[in-house]
Tab-separated table of C-alpha atoms in Angstrom:
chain	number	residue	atom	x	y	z
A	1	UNK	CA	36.995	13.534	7.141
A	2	UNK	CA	35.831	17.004	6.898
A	3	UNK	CA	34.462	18.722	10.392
A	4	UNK	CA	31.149	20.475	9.603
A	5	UNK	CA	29.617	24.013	11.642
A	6	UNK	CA	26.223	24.566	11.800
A	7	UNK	CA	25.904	28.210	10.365
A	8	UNK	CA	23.527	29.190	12.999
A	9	UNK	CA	22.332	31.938	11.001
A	10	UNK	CA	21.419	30.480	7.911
A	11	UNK	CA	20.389	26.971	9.430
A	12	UNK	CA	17.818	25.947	12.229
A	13	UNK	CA	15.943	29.139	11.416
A	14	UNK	CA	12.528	27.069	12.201
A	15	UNK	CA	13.734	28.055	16.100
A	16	UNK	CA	14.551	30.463	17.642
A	17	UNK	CA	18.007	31.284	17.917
A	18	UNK	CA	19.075	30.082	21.086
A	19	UNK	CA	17.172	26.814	20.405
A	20	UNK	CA	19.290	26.496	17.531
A	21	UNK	CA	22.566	25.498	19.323
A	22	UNK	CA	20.547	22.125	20.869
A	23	UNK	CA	18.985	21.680	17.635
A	24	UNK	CA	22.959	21.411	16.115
A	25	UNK	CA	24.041	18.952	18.531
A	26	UNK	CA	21.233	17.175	17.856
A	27	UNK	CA	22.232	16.545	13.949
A	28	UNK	CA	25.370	15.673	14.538
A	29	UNK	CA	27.607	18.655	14.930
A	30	UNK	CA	30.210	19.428	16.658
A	31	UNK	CA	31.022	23.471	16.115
A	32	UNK	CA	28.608	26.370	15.193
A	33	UNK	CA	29.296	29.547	13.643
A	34	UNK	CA	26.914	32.757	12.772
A	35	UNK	CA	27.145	36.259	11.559
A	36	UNK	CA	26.996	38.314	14.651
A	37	UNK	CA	27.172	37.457	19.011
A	38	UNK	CA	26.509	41.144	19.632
A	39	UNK	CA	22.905	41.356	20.327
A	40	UNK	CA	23.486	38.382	22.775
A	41	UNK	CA	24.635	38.116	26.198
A	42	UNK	CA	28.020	36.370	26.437
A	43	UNK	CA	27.499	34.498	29.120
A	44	UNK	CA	24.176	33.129	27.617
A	45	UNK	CA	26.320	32.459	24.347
A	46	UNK	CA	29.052	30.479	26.352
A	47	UNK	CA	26.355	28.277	28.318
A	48	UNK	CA	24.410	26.943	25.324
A	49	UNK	CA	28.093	26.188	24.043
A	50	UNK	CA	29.140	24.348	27.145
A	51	UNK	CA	25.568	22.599	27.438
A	52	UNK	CA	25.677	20.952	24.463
A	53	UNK	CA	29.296	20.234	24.023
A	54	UNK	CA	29.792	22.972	20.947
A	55	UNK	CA	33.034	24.392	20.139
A	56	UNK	CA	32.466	28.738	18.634
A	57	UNK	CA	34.025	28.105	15.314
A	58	UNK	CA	34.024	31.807	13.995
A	59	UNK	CA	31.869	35.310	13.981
A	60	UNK	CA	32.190	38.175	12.549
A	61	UNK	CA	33.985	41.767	13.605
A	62	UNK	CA	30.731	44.395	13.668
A	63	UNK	CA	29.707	45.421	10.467
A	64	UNK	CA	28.124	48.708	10.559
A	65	UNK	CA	24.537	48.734	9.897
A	66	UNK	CA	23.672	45.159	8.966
A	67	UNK	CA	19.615	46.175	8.293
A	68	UNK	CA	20.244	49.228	6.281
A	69	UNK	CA	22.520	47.465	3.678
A	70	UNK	CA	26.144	47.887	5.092
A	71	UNK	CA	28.172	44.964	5.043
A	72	UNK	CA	31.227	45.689	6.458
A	73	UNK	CA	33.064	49.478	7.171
A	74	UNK	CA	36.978	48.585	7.045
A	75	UNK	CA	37.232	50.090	4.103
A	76	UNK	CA	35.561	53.328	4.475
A	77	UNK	CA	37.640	56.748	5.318
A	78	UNK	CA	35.269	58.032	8.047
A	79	UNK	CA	34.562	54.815	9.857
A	80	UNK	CA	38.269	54.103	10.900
A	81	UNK	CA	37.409	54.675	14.964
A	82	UNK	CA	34.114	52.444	14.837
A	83	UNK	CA	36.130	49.907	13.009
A	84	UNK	CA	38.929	49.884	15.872
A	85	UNK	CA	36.164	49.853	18.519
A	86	UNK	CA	34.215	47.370	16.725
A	87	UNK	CA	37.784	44.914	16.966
A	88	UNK	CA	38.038	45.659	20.743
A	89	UNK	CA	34.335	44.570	21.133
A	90	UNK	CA	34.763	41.441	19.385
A	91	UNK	CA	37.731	40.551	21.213
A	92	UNK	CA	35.587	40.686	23.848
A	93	UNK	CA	33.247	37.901	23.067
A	94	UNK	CA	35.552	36.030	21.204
A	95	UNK	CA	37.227	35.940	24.405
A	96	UNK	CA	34.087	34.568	26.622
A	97	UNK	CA	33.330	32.335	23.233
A	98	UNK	CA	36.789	30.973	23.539
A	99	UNK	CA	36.107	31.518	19.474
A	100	UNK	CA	39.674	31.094	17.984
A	101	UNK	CA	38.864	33.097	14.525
A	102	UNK	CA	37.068	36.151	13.484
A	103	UNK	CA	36.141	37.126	9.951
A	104	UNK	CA	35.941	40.852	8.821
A	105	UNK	CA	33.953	41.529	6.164
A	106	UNK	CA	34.808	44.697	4.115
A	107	UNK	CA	32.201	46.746	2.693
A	108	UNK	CA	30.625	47.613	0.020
A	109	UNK	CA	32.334	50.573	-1.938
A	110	UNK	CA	30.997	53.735	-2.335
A	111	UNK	CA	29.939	54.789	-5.859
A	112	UNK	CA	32.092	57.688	-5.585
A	113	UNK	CA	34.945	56.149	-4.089
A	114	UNK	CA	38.679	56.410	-5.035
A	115	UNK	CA	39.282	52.363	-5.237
A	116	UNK	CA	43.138	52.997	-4.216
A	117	UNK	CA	42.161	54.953	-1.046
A	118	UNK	CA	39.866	51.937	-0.192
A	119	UNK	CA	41.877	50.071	0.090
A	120	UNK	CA	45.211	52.113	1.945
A	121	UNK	CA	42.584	52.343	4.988
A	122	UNK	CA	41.084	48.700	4.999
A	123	UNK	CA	45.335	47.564	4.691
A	124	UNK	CA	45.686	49.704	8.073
A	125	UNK	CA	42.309	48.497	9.718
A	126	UNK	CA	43.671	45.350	8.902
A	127	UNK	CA	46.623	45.639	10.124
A	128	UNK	CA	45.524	46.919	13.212
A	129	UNK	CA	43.040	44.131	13.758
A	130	UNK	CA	45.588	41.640	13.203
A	131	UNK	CA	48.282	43.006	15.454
A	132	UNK	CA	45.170	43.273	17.902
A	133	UNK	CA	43.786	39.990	17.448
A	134	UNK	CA	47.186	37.766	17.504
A	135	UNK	CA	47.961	39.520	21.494
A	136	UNK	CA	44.687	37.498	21.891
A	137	UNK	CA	45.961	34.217	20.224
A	138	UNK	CA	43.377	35.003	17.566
A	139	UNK	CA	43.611	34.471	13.819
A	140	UNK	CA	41.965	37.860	11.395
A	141	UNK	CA	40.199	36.173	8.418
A	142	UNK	CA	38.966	38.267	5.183
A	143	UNK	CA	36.644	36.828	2.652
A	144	UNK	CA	35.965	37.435	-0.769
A	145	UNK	CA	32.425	37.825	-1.729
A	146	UNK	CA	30.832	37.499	-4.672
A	147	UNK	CA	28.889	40.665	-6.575
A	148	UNK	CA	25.905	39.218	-7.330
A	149	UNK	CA	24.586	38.156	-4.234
A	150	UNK	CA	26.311	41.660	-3.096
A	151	UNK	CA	26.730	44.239	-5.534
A	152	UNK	CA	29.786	46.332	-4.844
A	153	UNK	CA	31.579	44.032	-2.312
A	154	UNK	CA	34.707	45.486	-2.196
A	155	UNK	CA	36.702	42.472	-1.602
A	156	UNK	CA	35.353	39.917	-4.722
A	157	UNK	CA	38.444	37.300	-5.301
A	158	UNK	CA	41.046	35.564	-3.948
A	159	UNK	CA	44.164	37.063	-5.477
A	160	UNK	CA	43.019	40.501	-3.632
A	161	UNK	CA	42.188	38.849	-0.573
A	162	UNK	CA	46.050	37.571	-0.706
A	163	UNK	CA	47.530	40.723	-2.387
A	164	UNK	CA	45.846	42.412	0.646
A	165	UNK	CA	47.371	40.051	3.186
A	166	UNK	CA	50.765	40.687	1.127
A	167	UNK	CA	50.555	44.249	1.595
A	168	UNK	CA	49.770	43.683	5.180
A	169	UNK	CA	52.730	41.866	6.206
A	170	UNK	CA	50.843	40.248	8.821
A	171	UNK	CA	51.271	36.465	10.141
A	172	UNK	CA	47.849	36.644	11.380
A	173	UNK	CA	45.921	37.396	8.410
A	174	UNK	CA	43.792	34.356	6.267
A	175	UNK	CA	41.733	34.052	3.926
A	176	UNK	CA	38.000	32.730	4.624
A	177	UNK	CA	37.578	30.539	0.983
A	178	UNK	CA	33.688	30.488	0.784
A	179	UNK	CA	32.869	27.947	-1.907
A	180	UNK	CA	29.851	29.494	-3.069
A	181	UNK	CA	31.141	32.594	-3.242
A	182	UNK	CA	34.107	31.768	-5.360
A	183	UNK	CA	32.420	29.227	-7.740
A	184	UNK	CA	30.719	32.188	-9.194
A	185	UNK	CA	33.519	34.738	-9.016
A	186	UNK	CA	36.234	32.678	-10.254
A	187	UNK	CA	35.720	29.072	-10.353
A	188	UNK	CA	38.700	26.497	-10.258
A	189	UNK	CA	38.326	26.044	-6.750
A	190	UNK	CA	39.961	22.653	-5.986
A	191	UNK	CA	43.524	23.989	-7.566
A	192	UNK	CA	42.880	27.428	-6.202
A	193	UNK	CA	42.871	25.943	-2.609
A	194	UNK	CA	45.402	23.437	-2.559
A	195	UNK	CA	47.664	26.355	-4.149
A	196	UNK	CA	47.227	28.622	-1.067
A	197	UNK	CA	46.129	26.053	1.449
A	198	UNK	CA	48.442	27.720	3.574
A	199	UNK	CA	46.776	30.937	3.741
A	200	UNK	CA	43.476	29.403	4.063
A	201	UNK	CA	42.343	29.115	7.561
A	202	UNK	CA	38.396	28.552	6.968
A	203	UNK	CA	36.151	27.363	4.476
A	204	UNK	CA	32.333	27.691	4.158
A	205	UNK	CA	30.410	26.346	1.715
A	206	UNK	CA	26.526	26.609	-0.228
A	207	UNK	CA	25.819	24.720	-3.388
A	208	UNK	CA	25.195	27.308	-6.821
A	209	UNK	CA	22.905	28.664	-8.131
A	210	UNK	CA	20.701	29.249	-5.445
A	211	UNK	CA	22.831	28.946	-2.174
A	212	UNK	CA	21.375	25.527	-1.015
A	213	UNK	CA	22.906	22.286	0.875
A	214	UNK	CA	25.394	20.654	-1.098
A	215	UNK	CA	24.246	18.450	-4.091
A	216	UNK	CA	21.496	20.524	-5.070
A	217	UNK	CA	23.767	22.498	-7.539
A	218	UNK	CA	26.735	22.526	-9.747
A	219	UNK	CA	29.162	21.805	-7.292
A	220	UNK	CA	30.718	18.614	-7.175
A	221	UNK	CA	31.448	18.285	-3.096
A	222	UNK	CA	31.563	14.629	-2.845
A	223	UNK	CA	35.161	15.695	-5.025
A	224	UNK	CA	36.003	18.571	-3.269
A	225	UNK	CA	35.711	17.126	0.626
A	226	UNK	CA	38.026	14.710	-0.772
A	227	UNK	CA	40.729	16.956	-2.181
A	228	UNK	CA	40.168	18.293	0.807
A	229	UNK	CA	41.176	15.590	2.540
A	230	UNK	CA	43.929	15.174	0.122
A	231	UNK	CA	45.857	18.056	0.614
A	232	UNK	CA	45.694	18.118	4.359
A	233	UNK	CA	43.646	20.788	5.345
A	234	UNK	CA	42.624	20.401	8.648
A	235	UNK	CA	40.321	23.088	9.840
A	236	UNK	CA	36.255	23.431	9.963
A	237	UNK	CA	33.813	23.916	6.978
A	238	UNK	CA	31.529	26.284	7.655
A	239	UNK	CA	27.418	25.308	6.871
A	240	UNK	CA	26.341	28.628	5.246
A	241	UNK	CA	23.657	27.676	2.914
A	242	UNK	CA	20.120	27.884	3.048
A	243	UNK	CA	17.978	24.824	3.324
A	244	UNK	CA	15.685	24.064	0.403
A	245	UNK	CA	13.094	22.629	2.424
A	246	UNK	CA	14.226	22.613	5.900
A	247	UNK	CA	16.982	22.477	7.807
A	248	UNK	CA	17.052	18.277	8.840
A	249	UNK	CA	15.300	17.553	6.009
A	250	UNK	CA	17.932	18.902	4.016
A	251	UNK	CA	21.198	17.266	6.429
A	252	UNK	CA	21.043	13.994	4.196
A	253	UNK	CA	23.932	15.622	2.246
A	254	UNK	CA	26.317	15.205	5.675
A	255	UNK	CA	25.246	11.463	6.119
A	256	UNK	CA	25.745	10.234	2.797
A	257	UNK	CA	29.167	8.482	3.493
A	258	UNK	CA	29.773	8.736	-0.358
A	259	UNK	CA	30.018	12.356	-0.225
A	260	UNK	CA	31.868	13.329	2.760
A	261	UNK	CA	34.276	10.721	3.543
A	262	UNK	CA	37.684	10.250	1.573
A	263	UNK	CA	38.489	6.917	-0.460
């Protein structure tokens, strides 16, 4: 059976945030994930964890200047020393968190940009956040996102994500597969998945078009949690949608037994 996180930033929004982690117990899950612990106090982070029995799933490295636009600097020439002080700061709260993966998201490319020197510095940044991340007993995740909800995203399927983590050579590089993401880039997901399960250390998922709960779209997830299933794969599913018409109101998805359990 598949083991949900409540994407804190996407779901509970009706609270404030730190109401949110009570408000996840409360509907039956077990581990949380969000974008960003930074503008939080650790410690505050790791009680509301340990109050309500919640394991950190996953956050995010810092991603430049999430209000003005930017969504992610690894990629970009003259960001390479905020990127590598960015990795030692989330280290940091991963650390307190005791959160066992962190996800980097790219960037969007520059207009301008030469694509091949793109990506020669986000293959070192990621390299050095790997090598950085597995002294910590922490796995580096990149995720392919799609260019519609984010025009430009340098990082858009996965073949690059694993061409990337090829060119790495890293044992601590994976792929985050986000559903949504991938349905509209490149579809095929069930094959896709069990082909490179392997690589695959975390999995998020939205219903399309409009990045809802599951079975408001075309997605057929009552299928794809059991392929899941199927093929073994044994790690979280990150919640990353946004509710339709509130967050509980919208959790009948997770207790419909026909949907999320195998046979």
């Amino acid at each position: 059976m598949p083991r949900f996180a409540a994407n804190l930033t996407m779901l509970f929004n009706e609270l404030p945030f730190m109401e949110r982690f009570a408000a996840a117990k409360a509907a039956g899950f077990s581990g949380v994930e969000y974008l960003f612990p930074y503008d939080f106090d650790k410690a505050e982070l790791r009680e509301q964890l340990a109050r309500h029995g919640l394991t950190q799933v996953l956050h995010n490295l810092p991603a430049g200047n999430w209000a003005a636009g930017e969504r992610g600097i690894a990629i970009l020439p003259d960001r390479v020393d905020e990127f590598r002080d960015g990795v030692r700061r989330a280290i940091e709260y991963a650390r307190a968190l005791d959160c066992r993966q962190l996800n980097c998201l790219v960037g969007i490319a520059p207009d301008d940009a030469d694509p091949r020197e793109l990506n020669q510095v986000l293959a070192r940044n990621l390299r050095f956040a790997a090598t950085a991340l597995k002294a910590q007993g922490i796995k580096l995740l990149i995720e392919p996102i799609n260019t519609l909800d984010i025009p430009g995203f340098f990082l858009n399927r996965t073949a690059q994500a694993l061409q990337l983590i090829a060119e790495v050579e890293s044992d601590n590089l994976f792929v985050q597969y986000d559903i949504y993401h991938m349905q509209i880039m490149e579809g095929d997901l069930a094959r896709t998945m069990q082909k490179h399960l392997a690589r695959i250390a975390h999995i998020q998922l939205a219903d399309n078009p409009g990045r809802h709960e599951p079975g408001t779209g075309e997605i057929n997830y009552a299928f794809l949690f059991r392929h899941l299933d199927a093929i073994g794969y044994s790690g979280w599913i990150g919640c990353e949608y946004k509710p339709k018409a509130g967050t509980v109101d919208g959790l009948g998805w997770m207790m419909d037994r026909t949907m999320v359990l195998a046979g």
